[in-house]
Amino acid sequence: MRCSMYLILFCFGITKLNAQSSNWFAGIHVSNQISWIFNSFDSDEGGELDYVLTLHPSFGLDLGYRLDPHFAIQTGFIYSAQGQKYETAGNEDADYKTDLTYLKIPLLLDYRSKPLGKMGLVLQGGFQLALLSTAESSRENVFGYYSSLYKDVKDFYESTAVDFVLGLGAEYKSGSHVFRLVLRADYSLTDIERTEKKPGLRGVSSNATVALPMLSYLHSF
C-alpha cells in the first residue's frame, strides 16, 4: 500500500513538472560596457591620475525559471572584460591601464510588466559572484603611477567579489522567442584588492560596469 502511494506521488510530480516545462527559458546576451575601478585615494590624485572612459565587451549565457507570468529567477554565466584606463597630467606617453576579466554568476529576480503583450518593460535586481580570471596592468604595482611594463598583477586582487546588480529595459516577444535591450549596471560590494598588498592609506576599491545596453535573446521551452 505504501509503495502504491509513493508511485502515485512520483507520477503526480512528473506530470506536474512536464506541465510546467514551459516555465524554463534560456538564452544568450552580449554588450559593450563602460567600466571603472573606483577608489577614493585615486580620485584625490587630481591631474596625476585622471580616469579615462574605458569600454570593454561582455557576453554570456542565461538560464531562468518563471515563478508566475510576471516574475522569474534568472542565473547564468557572464564573461566580463573590464578595468580602468588612466592618463597622467595630460602626458599621452604616460597613459596607462589596468585590465581585469571575470566570470560572473548572477542570481536575479526578473520582472516583466506585460507578460501577455508583445512588448513590455523589464526590471532586474539581485547579486552576482565575480570570479577573477586575469589581471594585467601598466600601473606600478597596481597602486602606483605609470610603468613601462604591462604585466600580470593577479596577486594584488581578490579571487572573488560580490556585486549588486540592477537592470532596466524593454522586451519584444514573438511566440517562445524574446528579444531584450537592458541597461544593466553592477557594483562591487566587497573590496576587489587584497588588503595585505595595499599601502597604508589606500581604502576599498570597487568595480563598476554599465552595459550600453545588453542585447539578449531568450527562448522558452
Short mmCIF file of C-alpha atoms in Angstrom, two decimals:
data_model
loop_
_atom_site.label_atom_id
_atom_site.label_comp_id
_atom_site.label_asym_id
_atom_site.label_seq_id
_atom_site.Cartn_x
_atom_site.Cartn_y
_atom_site.Cartn_z
CA MET A 1 0.00 0.00 0.00
CA ARG A 2 2.83 2.38 0.93
CA CYS A 3 4.65 1.58 -2.32
CA SER A 4 1.50 2.39 -4.27
CA MET A 5 1.23 5.74 -2.52
CA TYR A 6 4.85 6.57 -3.38
CA LEU A 7 4.26 5.57 -7.01
CA ILE A 8 1.17 7.81 -7.24
CA LEU A 9 3.06 10.77 -5.72
CA PHE A 10 6.02 10.19 -8.06
CA CYS A 11 3.76 10.09 -11.14
CA PHE A 12 1.99 13.24 -9.95
CA GLY A 13 5.32 15.01 -9.58
CA ILE A 14 6.48 14.01 -13.06
CA THR A 15 3.17 15.13 -14.57
CA LYS A 16 3.38 18.48 -12.80
CA LEU A 17 6.98 19.01 -13.89
CA ASN A 18 6.11 18.29 -17.52
CA ALA A 19 3.15 20.67 -17.33
CA GLN A 20 5.46 23.42 -16.07
CA SER A 21 8.31 22.79 -18.50
CA SER A 22 7.41 25.92 -20.49
CA ASN A 23 8.33 27.98 -17.41
CA TRP A 24 12.02 27.41 -18.15
CA PHE A 25 13.92 29.72 -20.50
CA ALA A 26 17.49 30.05 -21.72
CA GLY A 27 19.40 32.38 -23.99
CA ILE A 28 22.50 34.39 -24.82
CA HIS A 29 23.49 38.02 -24.40
CA VAL A 30 26.21 40.45 -25.50
CA SER A 31 27.05 44.03 -24.59
CA ASN A 32 29.64 46.79 -24.81
CA GLN A 33 30.11 48.18 -21.32
CA ILE A 34 31.72 51.14 -19.57
CA SER A 35 33.85 50.01 -16.63
CA TRP A 36 35.50 51.72 -13.67
CA ILE A 37 37.75 50.86 -10.72
CA PHE A 38 36.65 53.28 -8.01
CA ASN A 39 38.99 54.20 -5.16
CA SER A 40 38.84 57.44 -3.15
CA PHE A 41 42.66 57.57 -2.91
CA ASP A 42 42.94 57.52 -6.73
CA SER A 43 40.16 60.09 -7.15
CA ASP A 44 42.03 62.56 -4.91
CA GLU A 45 45.20 62.44 -7.01
CA GLY A 46 43.98 65.15 -9.41
CA GLY A 47 45.87 65.53 -12.71
CA GLU A 48 48.44 62.93 -11.72
CA LEU A 49 45.84 60.19 -12.03
CA ASP A 50 42.81 61.06 -14.17
CA TYR A 51 40.22 58.45 -15.15
CA VAL A 52 39.64 57.90 -18.87
CA LEU A 53 36.48 56.47 -20.48
CA THR A 54 37.01 52.69 -20.55
CA LEU A 55 34.98 50.36 -22.80
CA HIS A 56 35.11 46.56 -22.84
CA PRO A 57 32.92 43.70 -24.18
CA SER A 58 30.79 41.30 -22.15
CA PHE A 59 28.86 38.19 -23.23
CA GLY A 60 27.32 35.09 -21.73
CA LEU A 61 24.52 32.57 -21.24
CA ASP A 62 21.21 32.99 -19.39
CA LEU A 63 19.03 30.43 -17.65
CA GLY A 64 15.79 31.16 -15.81
CA TYR A 65 12.59 29.80 -14.34
CA ARG A 66 9.27 31.67 -14.28
CA LEU A 67 7.59 31.73 -10.87
CA ASP A 68 4.46 33.28 -12.40
CA PRO A 69 3.68 35.34 -15.55
CA HIS A 70 5.40 38.45 -14.10
CA PHE A 71 8.31 37.14 -12.01
CA ALA A 72 11.22 34.82 -12.73
CA ILE A 73 14.50 33.74 -11.16
CA GLN A 74 17.45 34.13 -13.53
CA THR A 75 21.07 32.99 -13.42
CA GLY A 76 23.77 32.10 -15.96
CA PHE A 77 27.39 32.79 -16.79
CA ILE A 78 28.95 36.08 -17.93
CA TYR A 79 32.44 36.67 -19.34
CA SER A 80 33.22 40.29 -18.46
CA ALA A 81 36.29 42.20 -19.64
CA GLN A 82 36.66 45.39 -17.58
CA GLY A 83 39.13 47.61 -15.75
CA GLN A 84 40.27 51.23 -15.91
CA LYS A 85 42.32 53.47 -18.18
CA TYR A 86 44.24 56.45 -16.75
CA GLU A 87 46.09 59.49 -18.01
CA THR A 88 48.88 61.36 -16.23
CA ALA A 89 48.89 65.18 -16.25
CA GLY A 90 47.96 65.28 -19.93
CA ASN A 91 51.07 63.33 -20.97
CA GLU A 92 49.89 60.80 -23.58
CA ASP A 93 53.20 58.91 -23.42
CA ALA A 94 52.49 58.11 -19.76
CA ASP A 95 48.88 56.95 -20.14
CA TYR A 96 48.32 53.51 -18.66
CA LYS A 97 45.64 50.97 -17.80
CA THR A 98 44.52 48.06 -15.66
CA ASP A 99 42.64 45.22 -17.38
CA LEU A 100 40.57 42.68 -15.43
CA THR A 101 38.45 39.77 -16.65
CA TYR A 102 35.81 37.99 -14.57
CA LEU A 103 33.48 35.04 -14.84
CA LYS A 104 30.27 36.25 -13.22
CA ILE A 105 27.43 34.10 -11.89
CA PRO A 106 24.31 36.21 -11.22
CA LEU A 107 21.20 35.37 -9.22
CA LEU A 108 18.48 37.84 -10.20
CA LEU A 109 14.79 38.44 -9.69
CA ASP A 110 13.36 39.29 -13.10
CA TYR A 111 10.09 41.24 -13.54
CA ARG A 112 8.25 41.86 -16.80
CA SER A 113 5.38 44.35 -16.95
CA LYS A 114 3.26 42.79 -19.74
CA PRO A 115 3.72 39.02 -19.92
CA LEU A 116 0.80 38.62 -22.37
CA GLY A 117 1.72 41.50 -24.66
CA LYS A 118 4.27 41.61 -27.46
CA MET A 119 6.19 44.48 -25.84
CA GLY A 120 6.81 45.42 -22.25
CA LEU A 121 9.27 46.70 -19.67
CA VAL A 122 11.80 44.57 -17.81
CA LEU A 123 13.28 45.16 -14.36
CA GLN A 124 16.03 43.01 -12.83
CA GLY A 125 17.76 43.11 -9.47
CA GLY A 126 19.96 40.88 -7.37
CA PHE A 127 23.54 39.85 -6.74
CA GLN A 128 26.34 38.06 -8.52
CA LEU A 129 29.55 36.26 -7.69
CA ALA A 130 32.50 37.57 -9.71
CA LEU A 131 35.42 35.14 -10.14
CA LEU A 132 38.68 36.79 -11.25
CA SER A 133 40.19 35.20 -14.38
CA THR A 134 43.01 37.58 -15.33
CA ALA A 135 44.52 40.85 -14.09
CA GLU A 136 47.13 42.85 -16.00
CA SER A 137 48.34 46.40 -15.54
CA SER A 138 50.87 49.00 -16.63
CA ARG A 139 50.36 50.73 -13.28
CA GLU A 140 53.35 50.34 -10.96
CA ASN A 141 52.48 47.54 -8.52
CA VAL A 142 48.77 48.31 -9.11
CA PHE A 143 48.75 51.19 -6.60
CA GLY A 144 51.38 53.49 -8.14
CA TYR A 145 51.61 55.52 -11.34
CA TYR A 146 52.75 54.73 -14.89
CA SER A 147 55.06 51.79 -15.56
CA SER A 148 56.61 50.89 -18.90
CA LEU A 149 55.84 47.23 -18.13
CA TYR A 150 52.39 45.74 -18.77
CA LYS A 151 52.39 42.66 -16.54
CA ASP A 152 50.36 40.12 -14.63
CA VAL A 153 49.12 41.57 -11.32
CA LYS A 154 46.61 38.90 -10.29
CA ASP A 155 48.31 38.51 -6.89
CA PHE A 156 47.17 42.04 -5.98
CA TYR A 157 43.46 41.24 -6.43
CA GLU A 158 40.93 39.15 -4.56
CA SER A 159 39.95 35.99 -6.41
CA THR A 160 36.23 36.63 -5.78
CA ALA A 161 33.96 39.63 -5.35
CA VAL A 162 30.26 40.08 -4.65
CA ASP A 163 28.35 42.58 -6.82
CA PHE A 164 24.97 44.24 -6.64
CA VAL A 165 23.13 44.14 -9.98
CA LEU A 166 20.32 46.33 -11.34
CA GLY A 167 18.83 46.33 -14.83
CA LEU A 168 16.06 48.22 -16.65
CA GLY A 169 14.99 47.70 -20.22
CA ALA A 170 12.40 46.58 -22.76
CA GLU A 171 11.49 43.29 -24.43
CA TYR A 172 9.75 42.13 -27.59
CA LYS A 173 8.08 38.69 -27.66
CA SER A 174 7.18 36.51 -30.63
CA GLY A 175 5.86 33.15 -29.52
CA SER A 176 8.57 31.43 -27.49
CA HIS A 177 11.20 33.94 -28.67
CA VAL A 178 12.08 37.01 -26.58
CA PHE A 179 14.44 39.85 -27.55
CA ARG A 180 15.60 42.30 -24.87
CA LEU A 181 17.56 45.53 -24.59
CA VAL A 182 18.56 46.13 -20.96
CA LEU A 183 20.60 48.92 -19.38
CA ARG A 184 22.44 46.76 -16.81
CA ALA A 185 24.73 48.02 -14.04
CA ASP A 186 26.73 46.22 -11.37
CA TYR A 187 28.84 47.47 -8.45
CA SER A 188 31.19 45.60 -6.13
CA LEU A 189 30.05 45.30 -2.52
CA THR A 190 33.41 43.84 -1.44
CA ASP A 191 36.99 45.10 -1.85
CA ILE A 192 38.45 43.81 -5.13
CA GLU A 193 42.06 44.36 -3.96
CA ARG A 194 43.95 42.29 -1.41
CA THR A 195 44.21 44.22 1.86
CA GLU A 196 47.64 42.82 2.75
CA LYS A 197 49.08 44.20 -0.52
CA LYS A 198 47.78 47.77 -0.11
CA PRO A 199 49.87 50.73 1.05
CA GLY A 200 48.69 52.09 4.40
CA LEU A 201 46.43 54.95 3.24
CA ARG A 202 44.65 53.10 0.43
CA GLY A 203 40.99 52.27 1.10
CA VAL A 204 38.45 49.99 -0.55
CA SER A 205 38.43 49.58 -4.34
CA SER A 206 35.24 48.70 -6.21
CA ASN A 207 34.46 47.54 -9.73
CA ALA A 208 31.54 49.06 -11.60
CA THR A 209 30.15 48.40 -15.07
CA VAL A 210 27.23 49.74 -17.12
CA ALA A 211 26.12 47.87 -20.27
CA LEU A 212 25.17 50.16 -23.18
CA PRO A 213 22.88 48.24 -23.46
CA MET A 214 22.83 44.46 -23.04
CA LEU A 215 21.24 42.72 -26.04
CA SER A 216 19.63 39.36 -25.13
CA TYR A 217 17.82 36.56 -26.90
CA LEU A 218 15.75 34.19 -24.73
CA HIS A 219 13.81 31.08 -25.69
CA SER A 220 11.11 29.39 -23.58
CA PHE A 221 10.94 25.60 -23.53
#
